[in-house]
Structures are given as C-alpha cells and as structure tokens.
Amino acid sequence: MDGSSPDPAVVPIFIPPPEKRPNAFVRRWRSIGGGSLTLSIAIHAGLLALAGFVVFASQAFDKQVDFLPGGGTQQGAEASAELAHKVQMKRQQKLQKTMPKQRLVSTSINATLSLPEAPPDVLELPDIASMADGGKLGSGGFGIAGSGGGFGSGTGMGAMSGRTFKPLMMFGKELKDTRKMAVVMDVSRSMTKFLPLVTKELDKVAFGSPLVLYFGCGLMPPPKQLDDEINPVSSDKFRAFWQAWEGKTSLKLSAEERKNIRYDPAKPMPLEDIFNLMTNRRNTWFVEFNGITYASSALMSKEVMEADTIYWFADFMDKVDSDQMKLILKTLKKRKQKLYIHASREGRSFAQVRDELVIPSGGEVISPTAETAAPPKKKEKDKVAAQ
C-alpha cells in the first residue's frame, strides 16, 4: 500500500433525450390560440347534446295516449267529452279551410246547381256505440226500423233523405204527400173578399208559394184564339186588370174592346187594400180577363207545374165541361199533381168538378170554415128559414 486515499465513487449523471419539437402546423395553431378554441367547441358540443336529450325525453313523456279511462267512471265521461270536443273543433277548422265561402244564386227555377262535395273527414259519421246498442231501434239512418227515408227501411216524407217534414195543412186539412203547393184563386167580384185570408193561410203554410189569380171558375173548352197571357202582379198590366174587373166594367165587352182598356190614375182603385197586398207579394200572377169559363188556363199554367198539389179556391158557380176536365186531368196526371178544391159554397158545378176532376187526381175537398164560407143568397136564406 502506498498510503494514498481511495478515489471517490463515480456518480452517474442522467441526461434526458432532447424534446421532440411539434411540427410547424401545431406550432402555428398554438400561436393563434387554437387550444382554447378547441376546448370551447368541445364544451358547446356537449351542451347541445345534453339539450337534445332533454327535448327528446320531454316529447316522449308528453306523447298523447290513444286510450281513455273507461268503466263508466266520471273521469272516463269527462275524457270522452273532451275528446269529442277536440274532434269537432278539428272538423270545423277543416271545413272552414276546405269549403269555399261563396253564395250561389240562380234566377231559374229549373236550373241545376252542382255544389262542392265536402271532404270525407268533415262528414258526420254515426256513433259506433249507438249502432251497437240501438241497431234495432235506429231512427232515420242505419237502424232496421229507422224512419225518415234514410238508410233504414223506415218510411217518411221529405225533400232530403233521412229527414222528415211536417205535412202541409190548409185551413186544418192535411195535403197528403205534398212538398210543394200552388194556389189558383177565383177573383171574381163575389170572391175577391176571400183573397187576403187565403193568401195569409198560404204564406203561413208554405211562404212564397205560387199564387195565380183568375177571374171566374168555369171549365169550358177555350176558343182557338184565347187571350190567356199570364203576367206578374208587379207589372203595369195588373193595375189595368184590377181597376177594370174589380170595379164596375161590364163583363160583356168583346175581346177587341178589352184590349183597349188602360189604367186611369185619375180613377179610384177598387179594393185598394187588397190590391196593395197583392202587388207586394212575390211569385203572384194573374191571367188576363178572357171571360169567366176558361180557368183551365190557370190550372194548367207553367207557373203551377212544379207543385205537387194545386189548391183551388172558388165558389164553383160557373159552367164546366166533362171533356175539358178530362184534358185537365190528363195534364195533372202527367205532372203527378193532385187537385184540392176549397169551395166558399157548393155551387152548381161543385159536385161535377169533385167527381170528375178532384177525386180522380188523388185530391180531396176542403170543407169551408166559418171564415171562408160565403153567406147564402136570399133564396137560400128563405129556404133555410122555411126548414
């Protein structure tokens, strides 16, 4: 040993490897704050995902169920009523959107109008429960014994299938199987006083129905040249007609003399109240005076051809002819019309008109009431007094 001290222990030194530098793109991205932007985008994306989940979950829980509580409970009844109300509101909204809000007007009684069809989803459908429970007693529809001319086998009168209408009544007499009626009125001087009463009854039963005025009630064969012109009472010719024939003009004037008759405003208007009543009524007509025995021109006029029933008010004192009544009856049957007669008195032609025209047409006689009965003539009064 040489006496020298030993060398201190050699301590190893760790030198870390050089750090890998990011590429140029990353260095550029970091230099402009890309790290913060990336973090912000990640946070917002997470918030959007959370919001979408919340919305989806709320819709799933709020989804309307397709069943209602039943068992006849109060809750079931309230829920059913609420559902029916909602369905009705939807139908009304659909109808308001789909149906055109237009007014259709026709100036012709023979016109044909095509109305837009309602969509199927706005039509009223029968209740299934009522069909199941009341099928045997259904009314006006799907029932076996339904009434009203609907889908069932019931019978009824009305202009629309499935609906019934009250029968028309004139002075308490039912006009059977009548939906439309027209009146022919004798306005000879002894009968005009009944005109307001008949008109009031007509408008009470079937307002605005055709009314044709004829001076007389005879049914004789007309001559080849007959003035049977029919005009509305709103025309100027009606003034001349009323002033002459409801006044004191001779009924024996010839056809040529009658053509020269004109309205004279300087002369009073006979029965002025009744005249004004007629001029203000729509759908009212008169036949030019051509004697008292050609009332067939009124009974077979086009103004009354649409009616199911013709109601004729007269005293039936004028002459009639069997052949002429056969011609009228043929026209009535062709038009499928019935003739009802209302006599203020049973004149000399009453029974013949009844037996040869009224009954064969399917019509009937309306008995006079206290208001519509003409007072007996002097001879008749004497006869009644003698009895």
Coordinates of C-alpha atoms in Angstrom, one line a residue:
M1 CA 0.0 0.0 0.0
D2 CA 1.3 3.4 -0.9
G3 CA -0.8 5.3 1.7
S4 CA -2.9 7.3 -0.8
S5 CA -6.7 7.6 -0.2
P6 CA -9.1 5.7 -2.5
D7 CA -10.9 7.6 -5.4
P8 CA -14.4 8.7 -4.6
A9 CA -17.2 6.7 -6.1
V10 CA -18.2 7.8 -9.6
V11 CA -21.8 9.1 -9.6
P12 CA -23.6 8.6 -13.0
I13 CA -25.3 11.6 -14.4
F14 CA -28.7 11.1 -16.4
I15 CA -29.1 13.3 -19.4
P16 CA -32.7 13.3 -20.8
P17 CA -33.1 12.9 -24.5
P18 CA -33.8 16.1 -26.4
E19 CA -37.6 17.0 -26.5
K20 CA -39.3 16.4 -29.8
R21 CA -40.4 19.6 -31.3
P22 CA -44.1 19.7 -32.7
N23 CA -44.5 20.2 -36.4
A24 CA -45.0 23.6 -38.0
F25 CA -48.8 23.3 -38.2
V26 CA -49.2 22.6 -34.4
R27 CA -46.8 25.4 -33.6
R28 CA -48.8 27.7 -35.8
W29 CA -52.2 26.5 -34.3
R30 CA -50.9 27.1 -30.7
S31 CA -49.6 30.5 -31.6
I32 CA -53.0 31.7 -32.7
G33 CA -54.9 30.3 -29.6
G34 CA -56.2 27.1 -31.2
G35 CA -56.1 25.2 -28.0
S36 CA -58.6 27.5 -26.3
L37 CA -60.9 27.3 -29.4
T38 CA -60.8 23.6 -29.4
L39 CA -61.8 23.5 -25.8
S40 CA -64.7 25.9 -26.3
I41 CA -66.0 23.8 -29.3
A42 CA -65.9 20.7 -27.1
I43 CA -67.9 22.4 -24.3
H44 CA -70.6 23.7 -26.7
A45 CA -70.9 20.3 -28.4
G46 CA -71.5 18.8 -25.0
L47 CA -74.2 21.3 -24.1
L48 CA -76.0 20.8 -27.5
A49 CA -76.1 17.0 -26.9
L50 CA -77.5 17.5 -23.4
A51 CA -80.2 19.9 -24.7
G52 CA -81.2 17.4 -27.5
F53 CA -81.5 14.6 -24.9
V54 CA -83.8 16.8 -22.7
V55 CA -86.1 17.7 -25.6
F56 CA -86.4 14.2 -26.8
A57 CA -87.2 12.9 -23.3
S58 CA -89.9 15.6 -22.8
Q59 CA -91.6 14.7 -26.1
A60 CA -91.6 11.1 -25.2
F61 CA -93.3 11.7 -21.9
D62 CA -95.9 14.2 -23.3
K63 CA -97.0 11.9 -26.1
Q64 CA -100.8 11.6 -26.1
V65 CA -102.2 8.2 -25.5
D66 CA -104.8 6.7 -27.7
F67 CA -107.0 5.3 -25.0
L68 CA -109.3 6.8 -22.5
P69 CA -110.3 5.7 -19.0
G70 CA -113.5 3.6 -19.2
G71 CA -115.7 1.6 -16.9
G72 CA -118.4 4.3 -16.8
T73 CA -116.4 6.5 -14.3
Q74 CA -116.7 10.3 -14.1
Q75 CA -113.1 10.6 -15.4
G76 CA -114.0 8.5 -18.4
A77 CA -117.0 10.6 -19.2
E78 CA -115.0 13.8 -18.9
A79 CA -112.2 12.5 -21.1
S80 CA -114.7 11.3 -23.7
A81 CA -116.4 14.7 -23.8
E82 CA -113.1 16.5 -24.1
L83 CA -112.0 14.2 -27.0
A84 CA -115.3 14.7 -28.8
H85 CA -114.9 18.5 -28.4
K86 CA -111.4 18.4 -29.9
V87 CA -112.6 16.2 -32.8
Q88 CA -115.5 18.6 -33.5
M89 CA -113.2 21.6 -33.4
K90 CA -110.8 20.0 -35.9
R91 CA -113.7 19.2 -38.2
Q92 CA -114.9 22.8 -38.1
Q93 CA -111.4 24.1 -38.8
K94 CA -111.0 21.7 -41.7
L95 CA -114.4 22.6 -43.1
Q96 CA -113.6 26.3 -42.9
K97 CA -110.4 25.7 -44.8
T98 CA -111.7 23.4 -47.5
M99 CA -115.2 24.7 -48.2
P100 CA -115.4 27.8 -50.4
K101 CA -117.2 30.7 -48.8
Q102 CA -119.4 31.6 -51.8
R103 CA -123.0 32.3 -52.4
L104 CA -124.7 30.5 -55.3
V105 CA -127.7 32.3 -56.8
S106 CA -130.0 31.0 -59.6
T107 CA -132.6 33.1 -61.4
S108 CA -134.2 30.0 -62.9
I109 CA -136.5 27.5 -61.1
N110 CA -135.3 24.8 -63.4
A111 CA -131.6 25.4 -63.0
T112 CA -129.2 22.6 -62.0
L113 CA -126.5 23.6 -59.5
S114 CA -123.5 21.4 -58.6
L115 CA -122.3 22.0 -55.1
P116 CA -118.8 21.2 -54.0
E117 CA -118.5 17.9 -52.1
A118 CA -117.4 18.0 -48.5
P119 CA -114.2 16.1 -47.8
P120 CA -114.9 12.7 -46.1
D121 CA -113.1 13.7 -42.9
V122 CA -115.5 16.5 -42.1
L123 CA -118.7 14.5 -42.6
E124 CA -120.6 13.4 -39.5
L125 CA -120.4 9.7 -39.0
P126 CA -122.8 7.6 -36.9
D127 CA -121.6 6.8 -33.4
I128 CA -120.4 3.2 -33.2
A129 CA -121.7 2.7 -29.7
S130 CA -125.2 3.8 -30.8
M131 CA -125.1 1.4 -33.7
A132 CA -124.1 -1.4 -31.4
D133 CA -126.7 -0.7 -28.7
G134 CA -129.6 0.7 -30.7
G135 CA -129.3 -1.0 -34.1
K136 CA -132.7 -2.5 -33.7
L137 CA -134.3 0.8 -32.9
G138 CA -132.3 3.2 -35.1
S139 CA -134.1 6.3 -36.3
G140 CA -133.6 7.9 -39.7
G141 CA -130.4 6.0 -40.5
F142 CA -128.7 2.7 -40.2
G143 CA -131.4 1.1 -37.9
I144 CA -133.6 -1.8 -39.1
A145 CA -136.7 0.2 -38.3
G146 CA -135.4 3.7 -39.0
S147 CA -137.8 6.4 -40.1
G148 CA -137.3 9.4 -42.3
G149 CA -136.2 7.9 -45.6
G150 CA -132.6 7.3 -44.6
F151 CA -130.5 4.2 -44.9
G152 CA -133.0 2.1 -42.9
S153 CA -136.3 0.6 -44.0
G154 CA -138.4 3.3 -42.4
T155 CA -140.8 5.5 -44.4
G156 CA -141.1 9.2 -44.3
M157 CA -141.8 12.3 -46.3
G158 CA -139.3 14.9 -47.0
A159 CA -137.2 16.5 -49.7
M160 CA -133.9 15.2 -48.3
S161 CA -133.1 11.6 -47.4
G162 CA -133.1 10.8 -43.7
R163 CA -135.2 13.8 -42.8
T164 CA -138.9 14.2 -42.3
F165 CA -141.0 17.3 -42.7
K166 CA -144.4 18.2 -41.2
P167 CA -147.3 17.7 -43.6
L168 CA -148.7 20.9 -45.2
M169 CA -152.1 21.9 -43.8
M170 CA -154.5 24.4 -45.4
F171 CA -157.4 25.5 -43.1
G172 CA -156.8 22.4 -40.9
K173 CA -156.8 19.9 -43.8
E174 CA -153.7 17.9 -44.5
L175 CA -152.5 18.0 -48.1
K176 CA -151.2 14.4 -48.3
D177 CA -147.8 13.7 -49.8
T178 CA -147.2 17.4 -50.6
R179 CA -143.9 19.2 -50.5
K180 CA -144.7 22.0 -52.9
M181 CA -148.1 23.6 -53.5
A182 CA -149.6 26.3 -55.6
V183 CA -152.9 28.1 -55.3
V184 CA -155.4 29.1 -58.0
M185 CA -157.8 31.8 -56.7
D186 CA -161.1 32.9 -58.2
V187 CA -161.0 36.7 -58.0
S188 CA -164.5 37.3 -59.5
R189 CA -166.2 40.2 -57.7
S190 CA -168.0 37.9 -55.3
M191 CA -164.9 36.0 -54.3
T192 CA -162.2 38.7 -54.0
K193 CA -163.0 39.4 -50.4
F194 CA -161.6 36.0 -49.5
L195 CA -158.2 36.7 -51.2
P196 CA -156.4 38.2 -48.1
L197 CA -157.5 35.2 -46.0
V198 CA -156.4 32.6 -48.5
T199 CA -153.1 34.4 -49.1
K200 CA -152.3 34.7 -45.4
E201 CA -153.0 30.9 -44.9
L202 CA -150.8 30.0 -47.9
D203 CA -147.9 32.1 -46.7
K204 CA -148.3 30.6 -43.2
V205 CA -148.1 27.1 -44.6
A206 CA -145.7 27.5 -47.5
F207 CA -144.4 31.0 -47.7
G208 CA -143.9 32.4 -51.2
S209 CA -145.6 29.5 -53.0
P210 CA -147.1 30.3 -56.4
L211 CA -150.5 32.1 -56.5
V212 CA -152.4 32.5 -59.7
L213 CA -155.4 34.8 -60.0
Y214 CA -158.2 34.1 -62.4
F215 CA -161.5 35.9 -62.8
G216 CA -164.0 33.1 -62.6
C217 CA -164.0 29.3 -62.2
G218 CA -165.6 27.8 -65.3
L219 CA -164.0 24.9 -67.2
M220 CA -165.3 25.2 -70.8
P221 CA -163.4 24.3 -74.0
P222 CA -161.5 27.5 -74.9
P223 CA -161.7 29.0 -78.4
K224 CA -158.7 28.8 -80.8
Q225 CA -157.8 32.3 -80.1
L226 CA -157.8 32.9 -76.4
D227 CA -156.0 35.7 -74.5
D228 CA -154.6 33.5 -71.7
E229 CA -151.5 35.6 -71.1
I230 CA -150.1 35.4 -67.6
N231 CA -148.2 38.3 -66.1
P232 CA -146.8 39.0 -62.6
V233 CA -148.8 41.3 -60.4
S234 CA -145.9 43.7 -60.3
S235 CA -146.5 44.6 -64.0
D236 CA -148.4 47.7 -65.1
K237 CA -151.0 45.5 -66.7
F238 CA -152.2 44.4 -63.3
R239 CA -153.2 47.9 -62.5
A240 CA -155.5 48.0 -65.5
F241 CA -156.8 44.5 -64.8
W242 CA -157.7 45.2 -61.2
Q243 CA -159.2 48.7 -61.9
A244 CA -161.4 47.3 -64.7
W245 CA -162.6 43.9 -63.5
E246 CA -162.7 44.5 -59.7
G247 CA -164.6 47.7 -60.5
K248 CA -167.8 48.1 -62.5
T249 CA -166.6 47.4 -66.0
S250 CA -169.1 45.4 -68.0
L251 CA -168.2 41.7 -68.3
K252 CA -169.8 41.6 -71.7
L253 CA -167.2 43.6 -73.6
S254 CA -165.7 41.9 -76.7
A255 CA -162.1 40.8 -76.9
E256 CA -161.3 43.9 -79.1
E257 CA -162.9 46.2 -76.5
R258 CA -161.0 44.6 -73.7
K259 CA -157.7 45.2 -75.4
N260 CA -158.3 48.9 -75.3
I261 CA -158.7 49.0 -71.5
R262 CA -155.9 51.1 -69.9
Y263 CA -155.2 52.1 -66.3
D264 CA -156.5 55.5 -65.4
P265 CA -154.7 57.0 -62.4
A266 CA -157.5 59.6 -62.1
K267 CA -160.0 56.9 -61.2
P268 CA -160.0 55.2 -57.7
M269 CA -158.6 51.8 -57.3
P270 CA -161.3 49.3 -56.2
L271 CA -160.4 47.3 -53.0
E272 CA -157.2 49.2 -52.8
D273 CA -156.0 47.4 -49.6
I274 CA -156.3 44.0 -51.3
F275 CA -154.6 45.4 -54.5
N276 CA -151.6 46.7 -52.5
L277 CA -151.4 43.4 -50.7
M278 CA -151.2 41.5 -54.0
T279 CA -148.7 43.9 -55.6
N280 CA -146.3 43.4 -52.7
R281 CA -146.4 39.6 -52.8
R282 CA -143.8 37.8 -54.8
N283 CA -144.5 34.8 -57.0
T284 CA -148.0 36.0 -57.7
W285 CA -149.6 36.0 -61.2
F286 CA -152.8 36.8 -62.9
V287 CA -154.5 35.7 -66.1
E288 CA -155.7 38.4 -68.4
F289 CA -159.5 38.6 -68.3
N290 CA -161.0 36.4 -71.0
G291 CA -164.4 35.6 -69.6
I292 CA -165.3 33.5 -66.6
T293 CA -165.2 30.0 -68.0
Y294 CA -161.6 29.3 -69.0
A295 CA -159.9 28.7 -65.7
S296 CA -158.1 25.8 -67.2
S297 CA -155.5 28.3 -68.4
A298 CA -154.6 28.9 -64.7
L299 CA -154.8 25.2 -63.6
M300 CA -152.5 24.1 -66.4
S301 CA -150.2 27.1 -66.4
K302 CA -146.4 26.7 -66.2
E303 CA -146.5 28.8 -63.0
V304 CA -148.0 25.9 -61.1
M305 CA -146.4 23.0 -62.8
E306 CA -143.7 22.4 -60.2
A307 CA -146.2 21.9 -57.4
D308 CA -147.2 18.5 -56.0
T309 CA -150.7 19.9 -55.1
I310 CA -152.8 22.6 -56.7
Y311 CA -155.2 24.2 -54.2
W312 CA -158.2 25.8 -56.0
F313 CA -160.4 28.3 -54.1
A314 CA -163.7 29.2 -55.8
D315 CA -167.5 29.1 -55.5
F316 CA -167.9 26.7 -58.5
M317 CA -170.9 28.6 -59.8
D318 CA -169.7 28.8 -63.4
K319 CA -170.3 26.2 -66.1
V320 CA -167.9 23.2 -66.7
D321 CA -167.5 20.6 -69.4
S322 CA -166.6 16.9 -69.0
D323 CA -164.3 16.7 -72.0
Q324 CA -162.4 19.8 -70.9
M325 CA -162.0 18.3 -67.4
K326 CA -160.6 15.1 -68.9
L327 CA -157.9 17.2 -70.7
I328 CA -157.1 18.9 -67.4
L329 CA -156.9 15.6 -65.5
K330 CA -154.6 14.2 -68.2
T331 CA -152.2 17.2 -67.6
L332 CA -152.4 16.8 -63.8
K333 CA -151.5 13.1 -64.0
K334 CA -148.7 13.8 -66.4
R335 CA -147.3 16.3 -63.9
K336 CA -148.0 13.9 -61.0
Q337 CA -150.2 16.6 -59.4
K338 CA -153.3 16.4 -57.2
L339 CA -156.1 18.9 -57.1
Y340 CA -157.7 20.0 -53.9
I341 CA -160.7 22.3 -54.0
H342 CA -162.0 24.7 -51.3
A343 CA -165.5 25.9 -52.1
S344 CA -166.9 29.0 -50.4
R345 CA -170.2 27.5 -51.4
E346 CA -171.2 24.3 -53.2
G347 CA -172.2 26.0 -56.5
R348 CA -173.9 24.3 -59.3
S349 CA -170.7 22.8 -60.7
F350 CA -169.2 21.7 -57.4
A351 CA -170.2 18.0 -57.5
Q352 CA -169.2 17.6 -61.1
V353 CA -165.7 19.1 -60.5
R354 CA -165.3 17.0 -57.4
D355 CA -166.3 13.7 -59.0
E356 CA -164.7 14.1 -62.5
L357 CA -161.5 16.0 -61.6
V358 CA -160.6 16.2 -57.9
I359 CA -161.1 12.6 -56.8
P360 CA -159.5 11.0 -60.0
S361 CA -156.4 13.2 -59.5
G362 CA -156.0 11.9 -55.9
G363 CA -157.1 15.2 -54.3
E364 CA -159.8 16.0 -51.8
V365 CA -162.3 18.6 -50.9
I366 CA -161.6 21.1 -48.1
S367 CA -164.8 22.0 -46.3
P368 CA -165.4 25.7 -45.8
T369 CA -164.8 27.2 -42.4
A370 CA -166.8 29.9 -40.8
E371 CA -164.4 32.5 -42.3
T372 CA -164.3 31.0 -45.8
A373 CA -168.0 30.2 -46.3
A374 CA -170.0 32.6 -48.4
P375 CA -173.3 33.8 -46.9
P376 CA -176.3 32.1 -48.6
K377 CA -178.2 34.0 -51.2
K378 CA -181.6 35.4 -50.4
K379 CA -183.4 32.4 -51.9
E380 CA -181.2 30.1 -49.8
K381 CA -181.9 32.1 -46.7
D382 CA -185.6 31.8 -47.3
K383 CA -185.2 28.1 -47.8
V384 CA -183.2 27.7 -44.6
A385 CA -185.8 29.8 -42.7
A386 CA -188.6 27.6 -44.1
Q387 CA -186.9 24.5 -42.9

